[in-house]
Short mmCIF file of C-alpha atoms and ligand atoms in Angstrom, two decimals:
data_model
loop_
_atom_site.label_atom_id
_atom_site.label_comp_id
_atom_site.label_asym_id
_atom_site.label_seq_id
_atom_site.Cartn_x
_atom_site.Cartn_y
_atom_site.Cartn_z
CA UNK A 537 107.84 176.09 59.64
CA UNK A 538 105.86 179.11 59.07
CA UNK A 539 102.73 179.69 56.68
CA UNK A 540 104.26 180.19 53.50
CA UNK A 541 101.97 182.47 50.25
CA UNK A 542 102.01 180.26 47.04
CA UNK A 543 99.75 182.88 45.39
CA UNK A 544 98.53 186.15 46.99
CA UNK A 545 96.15 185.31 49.84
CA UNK A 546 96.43 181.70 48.90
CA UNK A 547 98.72 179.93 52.04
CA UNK A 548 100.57 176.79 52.89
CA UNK A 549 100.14 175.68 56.39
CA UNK A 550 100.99 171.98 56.45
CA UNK A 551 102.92 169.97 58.85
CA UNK A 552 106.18 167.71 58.82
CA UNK A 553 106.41 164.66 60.47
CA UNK A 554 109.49 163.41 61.35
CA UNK A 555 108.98 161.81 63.91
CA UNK A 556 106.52 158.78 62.83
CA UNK A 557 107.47 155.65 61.82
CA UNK A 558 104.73 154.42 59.52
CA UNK A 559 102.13 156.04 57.37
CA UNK A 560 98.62 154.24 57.63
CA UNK A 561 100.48 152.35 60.44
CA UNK A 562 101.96 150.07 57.92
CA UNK A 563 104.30 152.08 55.77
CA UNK A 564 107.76 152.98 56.83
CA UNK A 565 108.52 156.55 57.00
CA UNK A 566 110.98 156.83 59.71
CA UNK A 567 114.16 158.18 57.63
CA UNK A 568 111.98 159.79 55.33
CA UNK A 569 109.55 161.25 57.13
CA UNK A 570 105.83 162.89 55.58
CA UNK A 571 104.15 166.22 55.28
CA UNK A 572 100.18 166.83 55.88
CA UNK A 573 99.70 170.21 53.59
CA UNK A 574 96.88 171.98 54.97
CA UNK A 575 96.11 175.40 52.40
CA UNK A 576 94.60 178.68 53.59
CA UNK A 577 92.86 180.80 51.12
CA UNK A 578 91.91 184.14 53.08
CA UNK A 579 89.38 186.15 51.62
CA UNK A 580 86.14 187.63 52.16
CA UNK A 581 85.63 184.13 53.39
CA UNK A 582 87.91 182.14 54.84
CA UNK A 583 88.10 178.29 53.74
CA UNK A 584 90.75 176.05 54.85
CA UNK A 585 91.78 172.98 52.23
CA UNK A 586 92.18 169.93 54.22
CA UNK A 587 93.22 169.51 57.49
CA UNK A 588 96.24 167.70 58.92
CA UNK A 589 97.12 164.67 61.16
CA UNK A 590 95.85 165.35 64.97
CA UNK A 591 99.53 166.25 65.97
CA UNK A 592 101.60 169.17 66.67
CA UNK A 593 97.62 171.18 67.31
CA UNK A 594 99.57 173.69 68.82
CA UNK A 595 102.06 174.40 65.35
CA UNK A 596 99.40 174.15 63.13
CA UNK A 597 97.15 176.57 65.17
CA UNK A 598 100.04 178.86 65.19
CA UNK A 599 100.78 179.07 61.70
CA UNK A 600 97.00 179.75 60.68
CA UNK A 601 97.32 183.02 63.15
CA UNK A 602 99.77 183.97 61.14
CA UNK A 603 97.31 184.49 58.25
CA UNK A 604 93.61 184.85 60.47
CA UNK A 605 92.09 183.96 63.42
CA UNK A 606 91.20 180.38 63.39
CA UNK A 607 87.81 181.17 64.94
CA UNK A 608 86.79 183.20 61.59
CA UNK A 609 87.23 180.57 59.12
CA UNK A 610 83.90 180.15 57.17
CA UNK A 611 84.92 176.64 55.38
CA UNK A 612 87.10 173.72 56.01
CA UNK A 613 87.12 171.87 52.55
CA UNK A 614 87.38 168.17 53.12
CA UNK A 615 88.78 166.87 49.90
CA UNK A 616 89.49 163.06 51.66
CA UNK A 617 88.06 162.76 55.15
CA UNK A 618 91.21 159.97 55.78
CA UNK A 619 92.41 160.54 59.64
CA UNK A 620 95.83 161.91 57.99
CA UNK A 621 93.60 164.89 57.23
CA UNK A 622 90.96 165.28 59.22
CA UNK A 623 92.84 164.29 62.53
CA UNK A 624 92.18 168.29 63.75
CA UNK A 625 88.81 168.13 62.59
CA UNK A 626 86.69 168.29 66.29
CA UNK A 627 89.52 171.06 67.18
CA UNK A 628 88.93 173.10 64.13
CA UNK A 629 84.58 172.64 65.33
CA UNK A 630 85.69 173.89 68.90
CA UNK A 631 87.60 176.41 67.88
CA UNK A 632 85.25 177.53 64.95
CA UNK A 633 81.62 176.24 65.60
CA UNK A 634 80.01 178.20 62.97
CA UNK A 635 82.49 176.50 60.43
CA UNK A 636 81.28 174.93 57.52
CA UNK A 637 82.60 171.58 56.50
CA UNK A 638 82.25 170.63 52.95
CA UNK A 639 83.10 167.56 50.88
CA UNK A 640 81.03 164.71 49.25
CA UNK A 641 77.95 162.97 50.53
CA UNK A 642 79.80 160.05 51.28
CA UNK A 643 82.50 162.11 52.96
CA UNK A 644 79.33 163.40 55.43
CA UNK A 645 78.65 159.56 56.30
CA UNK A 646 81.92 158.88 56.48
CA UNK A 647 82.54 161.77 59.26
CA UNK A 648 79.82 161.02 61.31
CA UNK A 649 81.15 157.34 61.47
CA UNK A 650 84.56 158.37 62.12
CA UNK A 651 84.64 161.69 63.79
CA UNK A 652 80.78 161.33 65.39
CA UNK A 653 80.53 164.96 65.59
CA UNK A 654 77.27 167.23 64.05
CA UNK A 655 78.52 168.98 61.89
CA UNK A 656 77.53 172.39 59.38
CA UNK A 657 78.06 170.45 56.30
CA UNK A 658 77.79 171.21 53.02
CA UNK A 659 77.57 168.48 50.27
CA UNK A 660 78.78 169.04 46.96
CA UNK A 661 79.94 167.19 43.79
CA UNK A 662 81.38 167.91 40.44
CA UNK A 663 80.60 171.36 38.75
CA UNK A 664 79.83 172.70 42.38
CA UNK A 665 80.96 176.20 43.28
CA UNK A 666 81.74 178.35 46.35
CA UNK A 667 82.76 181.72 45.98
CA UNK A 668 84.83 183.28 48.99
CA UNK A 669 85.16 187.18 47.45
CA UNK A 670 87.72 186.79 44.47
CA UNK A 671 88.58 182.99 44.65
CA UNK A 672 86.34 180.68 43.58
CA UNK A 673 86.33 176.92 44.67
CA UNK A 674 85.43 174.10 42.16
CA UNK A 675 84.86 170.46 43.36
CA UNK A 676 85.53 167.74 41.27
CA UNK A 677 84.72 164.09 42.52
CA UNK A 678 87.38 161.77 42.40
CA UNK A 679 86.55 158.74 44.06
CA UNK A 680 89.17 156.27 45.03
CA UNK A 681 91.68 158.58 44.94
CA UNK A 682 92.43 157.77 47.36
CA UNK A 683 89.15 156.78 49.46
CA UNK A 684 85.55 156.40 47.63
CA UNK A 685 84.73 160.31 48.86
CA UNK A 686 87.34 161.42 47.75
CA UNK A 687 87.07 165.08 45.63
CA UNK A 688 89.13 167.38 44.38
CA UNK A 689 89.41 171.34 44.95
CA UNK A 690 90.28 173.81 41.97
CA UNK A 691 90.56 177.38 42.69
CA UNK A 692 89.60 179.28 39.98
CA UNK A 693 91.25 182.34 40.18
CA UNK A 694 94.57 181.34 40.70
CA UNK A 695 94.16 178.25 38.84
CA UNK A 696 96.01 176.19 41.66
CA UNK A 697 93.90 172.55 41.66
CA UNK A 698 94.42 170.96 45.66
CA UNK A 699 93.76 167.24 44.80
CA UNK A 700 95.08 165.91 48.13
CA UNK A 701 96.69 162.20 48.27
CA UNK A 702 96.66 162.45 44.16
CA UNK A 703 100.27 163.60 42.73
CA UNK A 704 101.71 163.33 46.41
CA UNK A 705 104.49 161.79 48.14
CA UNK A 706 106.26 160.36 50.98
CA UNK A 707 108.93 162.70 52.49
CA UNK A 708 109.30 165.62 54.88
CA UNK A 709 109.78 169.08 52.81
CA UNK A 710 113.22 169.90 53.52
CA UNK A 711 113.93 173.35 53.27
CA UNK A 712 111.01 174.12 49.71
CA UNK A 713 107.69 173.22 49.96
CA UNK A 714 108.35 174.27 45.67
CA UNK A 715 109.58 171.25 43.42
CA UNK A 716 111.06 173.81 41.62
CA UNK A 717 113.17 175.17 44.27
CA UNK A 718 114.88 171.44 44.84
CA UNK A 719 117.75 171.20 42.72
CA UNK A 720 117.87 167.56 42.62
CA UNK A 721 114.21 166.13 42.96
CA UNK A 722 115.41 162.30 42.98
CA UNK A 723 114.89 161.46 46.65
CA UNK A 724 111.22 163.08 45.94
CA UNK A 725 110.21 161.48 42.45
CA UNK A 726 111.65 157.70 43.92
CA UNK A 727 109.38 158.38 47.76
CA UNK A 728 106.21 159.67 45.05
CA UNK A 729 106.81 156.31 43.26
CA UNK A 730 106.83 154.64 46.51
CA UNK A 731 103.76 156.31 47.41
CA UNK A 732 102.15 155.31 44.62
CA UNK A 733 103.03 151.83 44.54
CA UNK A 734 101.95 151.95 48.74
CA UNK A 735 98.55 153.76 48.40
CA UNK A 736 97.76 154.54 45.25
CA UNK A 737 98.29 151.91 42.63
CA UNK A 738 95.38 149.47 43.62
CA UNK A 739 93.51 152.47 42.41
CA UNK A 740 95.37 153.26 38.91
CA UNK A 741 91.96 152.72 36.76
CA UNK A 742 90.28 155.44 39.01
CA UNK A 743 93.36 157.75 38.87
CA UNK A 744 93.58 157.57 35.17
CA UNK A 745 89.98 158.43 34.99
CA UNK A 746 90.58 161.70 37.61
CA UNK A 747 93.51 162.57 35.44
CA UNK A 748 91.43 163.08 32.35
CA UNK A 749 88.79 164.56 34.28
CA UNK A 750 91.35 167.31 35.84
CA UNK A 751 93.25 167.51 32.76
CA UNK A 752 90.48 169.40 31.00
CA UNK A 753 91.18 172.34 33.94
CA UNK A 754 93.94 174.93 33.35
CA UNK A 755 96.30 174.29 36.10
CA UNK A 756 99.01 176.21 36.82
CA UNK A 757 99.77 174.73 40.28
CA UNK A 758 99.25 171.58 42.06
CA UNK A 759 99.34 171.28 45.75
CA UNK A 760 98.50 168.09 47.38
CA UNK A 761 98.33 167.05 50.36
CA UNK A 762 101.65 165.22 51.11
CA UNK A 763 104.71 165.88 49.89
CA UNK A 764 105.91 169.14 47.18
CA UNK A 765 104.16 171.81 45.47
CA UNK A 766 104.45 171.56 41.65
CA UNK A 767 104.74 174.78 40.04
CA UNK A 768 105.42 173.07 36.82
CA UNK A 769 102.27 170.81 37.04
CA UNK A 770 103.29 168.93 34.33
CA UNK A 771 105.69 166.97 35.74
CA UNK A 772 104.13 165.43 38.46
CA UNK A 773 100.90 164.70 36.29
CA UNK A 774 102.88 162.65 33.84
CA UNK A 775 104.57 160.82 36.26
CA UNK A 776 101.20 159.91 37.71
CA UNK A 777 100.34 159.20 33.79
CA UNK A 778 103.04 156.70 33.69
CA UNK A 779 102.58 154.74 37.12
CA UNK A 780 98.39 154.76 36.56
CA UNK A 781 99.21 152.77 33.45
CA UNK A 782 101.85 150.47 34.75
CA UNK A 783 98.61 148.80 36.56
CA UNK A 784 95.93 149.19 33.67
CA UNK A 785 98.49 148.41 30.54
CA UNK A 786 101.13 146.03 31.85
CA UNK A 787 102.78 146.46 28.25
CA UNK A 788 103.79 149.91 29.18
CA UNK A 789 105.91 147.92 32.55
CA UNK A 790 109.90 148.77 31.94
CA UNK A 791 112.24 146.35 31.19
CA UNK A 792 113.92 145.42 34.81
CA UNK A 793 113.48 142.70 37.38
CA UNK A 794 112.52 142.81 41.07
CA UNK A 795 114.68 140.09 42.00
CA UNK A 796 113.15 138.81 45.35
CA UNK A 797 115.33 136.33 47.38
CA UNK A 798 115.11 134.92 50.98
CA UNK A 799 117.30 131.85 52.77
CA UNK A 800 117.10 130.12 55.43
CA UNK A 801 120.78 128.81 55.70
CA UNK A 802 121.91 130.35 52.18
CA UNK A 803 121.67 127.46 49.96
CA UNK A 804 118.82 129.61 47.96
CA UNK A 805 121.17 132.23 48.45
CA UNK A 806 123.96 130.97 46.91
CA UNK A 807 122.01 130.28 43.37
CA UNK A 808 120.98 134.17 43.80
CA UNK A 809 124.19 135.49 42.65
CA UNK A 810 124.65 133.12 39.51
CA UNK A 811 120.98 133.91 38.51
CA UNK A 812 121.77 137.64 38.59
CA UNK A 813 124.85 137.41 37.24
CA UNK A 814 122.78 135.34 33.89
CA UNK A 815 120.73 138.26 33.85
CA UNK A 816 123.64 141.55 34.14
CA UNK A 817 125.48 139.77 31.58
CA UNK A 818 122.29 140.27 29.38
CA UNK A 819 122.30 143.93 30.38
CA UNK A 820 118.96 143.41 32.30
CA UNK A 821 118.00 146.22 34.85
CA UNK A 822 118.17 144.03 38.12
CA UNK A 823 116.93 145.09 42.05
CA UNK A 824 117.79 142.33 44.70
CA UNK A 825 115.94 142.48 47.60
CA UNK A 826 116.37 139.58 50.50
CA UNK A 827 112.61 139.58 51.54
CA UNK A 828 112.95 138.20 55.29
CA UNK A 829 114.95 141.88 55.77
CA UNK A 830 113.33 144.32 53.54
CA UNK A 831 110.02 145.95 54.30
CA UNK A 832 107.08 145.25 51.52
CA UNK A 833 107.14 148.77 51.42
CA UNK A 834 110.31 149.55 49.73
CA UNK A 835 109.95 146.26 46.90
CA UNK A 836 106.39 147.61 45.84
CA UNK A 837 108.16 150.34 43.62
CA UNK A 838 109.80 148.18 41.44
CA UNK A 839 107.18 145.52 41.57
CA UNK A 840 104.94 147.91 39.89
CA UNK A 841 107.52 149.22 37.41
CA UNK A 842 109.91 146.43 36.10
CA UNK A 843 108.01 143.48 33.98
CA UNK A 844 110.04 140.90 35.48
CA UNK A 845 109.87 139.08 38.70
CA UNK A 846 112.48 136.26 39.76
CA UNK A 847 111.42 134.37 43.10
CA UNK A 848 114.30 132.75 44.90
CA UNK A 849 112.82 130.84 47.55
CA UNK A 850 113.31 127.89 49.78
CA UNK A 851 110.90 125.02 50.80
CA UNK A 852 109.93 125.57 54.46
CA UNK A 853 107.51 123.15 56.36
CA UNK A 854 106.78 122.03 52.65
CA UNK A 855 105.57 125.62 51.64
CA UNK A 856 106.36 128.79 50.37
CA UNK A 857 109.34 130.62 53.34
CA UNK A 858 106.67 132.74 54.86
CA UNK A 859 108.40 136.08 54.34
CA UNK A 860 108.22 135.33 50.51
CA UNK A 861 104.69 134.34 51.11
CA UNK A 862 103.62 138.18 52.43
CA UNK A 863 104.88 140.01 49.80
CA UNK A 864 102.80 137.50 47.25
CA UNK A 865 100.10 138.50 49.30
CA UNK A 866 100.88 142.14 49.37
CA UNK A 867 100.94 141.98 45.73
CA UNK A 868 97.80 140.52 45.09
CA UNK A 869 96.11 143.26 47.90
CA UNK A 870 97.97 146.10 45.69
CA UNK A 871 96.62 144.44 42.47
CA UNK A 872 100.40 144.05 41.29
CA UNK A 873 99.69 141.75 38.16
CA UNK A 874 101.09 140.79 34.27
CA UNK A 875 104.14 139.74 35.51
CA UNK A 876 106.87 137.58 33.72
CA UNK A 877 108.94 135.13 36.45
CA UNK A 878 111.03 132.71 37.01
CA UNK A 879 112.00 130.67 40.48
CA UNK A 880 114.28 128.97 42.32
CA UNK A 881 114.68 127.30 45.12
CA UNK A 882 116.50 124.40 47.94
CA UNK A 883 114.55 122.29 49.46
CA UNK A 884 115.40 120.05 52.76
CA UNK A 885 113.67 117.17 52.62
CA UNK A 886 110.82 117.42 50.35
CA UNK A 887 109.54 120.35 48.22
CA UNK A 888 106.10 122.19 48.58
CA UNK A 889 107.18 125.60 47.63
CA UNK A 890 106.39 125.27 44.15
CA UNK A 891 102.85 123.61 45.16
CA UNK A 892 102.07 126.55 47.65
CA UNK A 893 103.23 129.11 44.93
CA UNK A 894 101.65 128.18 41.38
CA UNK A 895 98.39 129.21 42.95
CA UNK A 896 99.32 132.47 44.16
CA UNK A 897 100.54 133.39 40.48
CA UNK A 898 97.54 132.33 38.65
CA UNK A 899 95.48 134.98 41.15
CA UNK A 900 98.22 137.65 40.11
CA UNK A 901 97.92 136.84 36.57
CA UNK A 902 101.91 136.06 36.66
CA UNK A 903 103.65 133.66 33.80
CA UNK A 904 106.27 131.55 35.59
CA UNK A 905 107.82 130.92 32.60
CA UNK A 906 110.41 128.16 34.42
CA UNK A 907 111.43 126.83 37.99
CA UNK A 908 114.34 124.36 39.30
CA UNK A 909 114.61 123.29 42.64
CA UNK A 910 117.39 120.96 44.43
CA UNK A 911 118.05 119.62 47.56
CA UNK A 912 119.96 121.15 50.05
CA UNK A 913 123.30 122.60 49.25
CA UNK A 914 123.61 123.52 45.03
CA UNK A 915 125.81 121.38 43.27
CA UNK A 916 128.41 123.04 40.14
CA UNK A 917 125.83 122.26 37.74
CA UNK A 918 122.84 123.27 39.77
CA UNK A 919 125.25 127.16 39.80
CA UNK A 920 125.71 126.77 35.65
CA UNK A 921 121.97 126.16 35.90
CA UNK A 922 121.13 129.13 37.31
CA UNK A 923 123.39 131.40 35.26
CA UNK A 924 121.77 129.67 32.05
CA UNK A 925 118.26 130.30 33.71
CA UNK A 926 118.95 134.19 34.13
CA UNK A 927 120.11 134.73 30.61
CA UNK A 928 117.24 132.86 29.06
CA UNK A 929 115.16 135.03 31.28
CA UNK A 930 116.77 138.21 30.32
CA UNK A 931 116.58 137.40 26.33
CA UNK A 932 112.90 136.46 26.70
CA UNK A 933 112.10 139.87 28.62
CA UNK A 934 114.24 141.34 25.28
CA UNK A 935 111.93 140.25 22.94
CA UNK A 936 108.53 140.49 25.20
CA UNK A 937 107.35 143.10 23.19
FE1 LIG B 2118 96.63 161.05 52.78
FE2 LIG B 2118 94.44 158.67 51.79
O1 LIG B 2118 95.17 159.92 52.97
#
């Protein structure tokens, strides 16, 4: 792509990348792909806001001729020194060595740990200003969003606030870097949500707290750092409302169940169905994932949003199947807790599933609220069972509130 003007003198110059396969090396993004936004704002002075991955140099060097020549820009603004955008940062010193970086103290620490480059740096925290001719820059700290350096940029005079990972998401722009231009924004709303539930959502009590802090701003734009521009800020900024307090106010949680499953020869498997089937007939929102062939990544979403959990697992070397075991634990890393479940499960010989998992919910604060387990293959009743379990389940997420 080319640089693109959101405001006059005021520039996209971000990257796609489509052709990584996971973000923080963890997260797939292969189909979906991610953009870095990098913003020009060419003035008197010249500051850059954020920086991108350290690919495509050539592209991104490109697109900032378009608008000046790289060696003249007075600031790069580091909003969130995280490699995803500050990969061009000893480039952008080679290029420019009279540059001056700017961002929080810890952001200078952070750089010379990282990056170990001397730097021009220039610290600054909230209320700060620099003035470039007729834009004026505003920091705002907002640690842990994502990282604990993490600030926020607000540019006065055309009231656009560049937050970086806050109110982004996964996906390559495709054909818009303007939500507004997208006539159907579901692909982008479900990757923001699976953003958030990937990066973000361990850190909903410190996003809730930036949200009230930025609120207070008049914002007429918001341009992160991954993902679309919102020229209808609102939007995205409720969204992030609503996700933030899925993980400080589980009451708010929607009523829906992340229905995790895994078997090893499909006697758990089996019982699946007639569970789900208790909980449809209820009219339950339900999401089935087999866990052993779904990546963490995609499950997270509805972890965070739906209230209920069901665990359909078997016994395996008289513990919890492994595969079910990692997404506990990813659950517990992504603070994923005030859940209601139930569980069920085959066992060979001899159980230990139910041993290996009853500890694992009390650290994620989740009520199992009932189990059964048989042994090897289920029997009629043990299929009745189920069904009967699911409905029970759906009336009592009916009346949880
Ligand atoms: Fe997009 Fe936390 O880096």
């Amino acid at each position: 792509m080319v640089c693109i003007e959101i405001t006059p003198n005021i520039y996209w110059n971000g990257l796609n990348d489509r052709t990584s396969d996971l973000f923080e090396g963890i997260w797939p993004i292969t189909k979906e792909g991610v953009s870095y936004n990098s913003y020009i704002i060419a003035d008197e002075k010249v500051a850059l806001i954020d920086l991108v991955k350290g690919i495509k140099t050539d592209d991104f060097l490109s697109q900032i001729e378009e608008v000046v020549d790289p060696a003249t820009v007075n600031y790069v603004i580091i909003n969130h020194m995280e490699p995803d955008h500050t990969g061009m940062i000893k480039t952008m010193q080679k290029i420019a060595p009279q540059v001056t970086f700017v961002g929080s103290e810890r952001t200078k620490q952070m750089l010379e740990k990282f990056y170990h480059l001397n730097t021009n740096f220039k610290v600054v925290k909230t209320g700060d200003t620099i003035e470039l001719g007729t834009h004026i820059l505003e920091f705002y700290d907002i640690p842990f969003v994502h990282w604990p350096e993490t600030i926020a940029t607000y540019e006065r005079t055309s009231k656009i606030l560049f937050p970086c990972d806050a109110f982004g998401g996964y996906g390559a722009l495709g054909g818009s870097i303007f939500a507004d231009e997208y006539e159907d924004l579901d692909f982008y709303k479900e990757e923001a949500l699976r953003y958030y539930s990937n990066i973000i959502a361990k850190f909903s009590r410190f996003t809730l707290k930036a949200i009230n802090l930025l609120k207070g701003l008049d914002i007429r734009i918001i341009a992160p750092s991954h993902g679309l521009i919102w020229r209808n800020p609102k939007e995205i900024i409720d969204l992030y409302e609503r996700w933030a307090r899925y993980g400080t106010e589980p009451e708010s949680a929607e009523e829906g169940v992340t229905f995790l499953y895994a078997s090893m020869y499909g006697n758990t498997e089996k019982l699946m169905g007639s569970v789900a089937q208790g909980l449809s007939q209820e009219g339950i929102p339900v999401k089935i994932f087999d866990v052993a062939r779904t990546h963490v990544s995609y499950i997270l979403p509805y972890l965070w949003k739906y209230r209920g959990v069901v665990i359909g697992t078997p016994t395996y070397e008289a513990k919890l199947f492994p595969p079910m075991a990692y997404v506990l634990d990813i659950a517990t890393s992504k603070r994923v807790i005030n859940k209601e479940v139930i569980r069920f499960g085959s066992y060979g010989w001899s159980g230990g599933a139910q041993r290996d998992l009853e500890p694992r919910l009390d650290k994620l604060k989740w009520n199992l609220l009932e189990f059964f387990e048989w042994q090897g293959g289920p029997t009629l009743e043990d299929f009745q069972k189920g069904e009967d379990l699911g409905k029970r389940f759906a009336q009592h997420l009916k009346n949880f509130n």
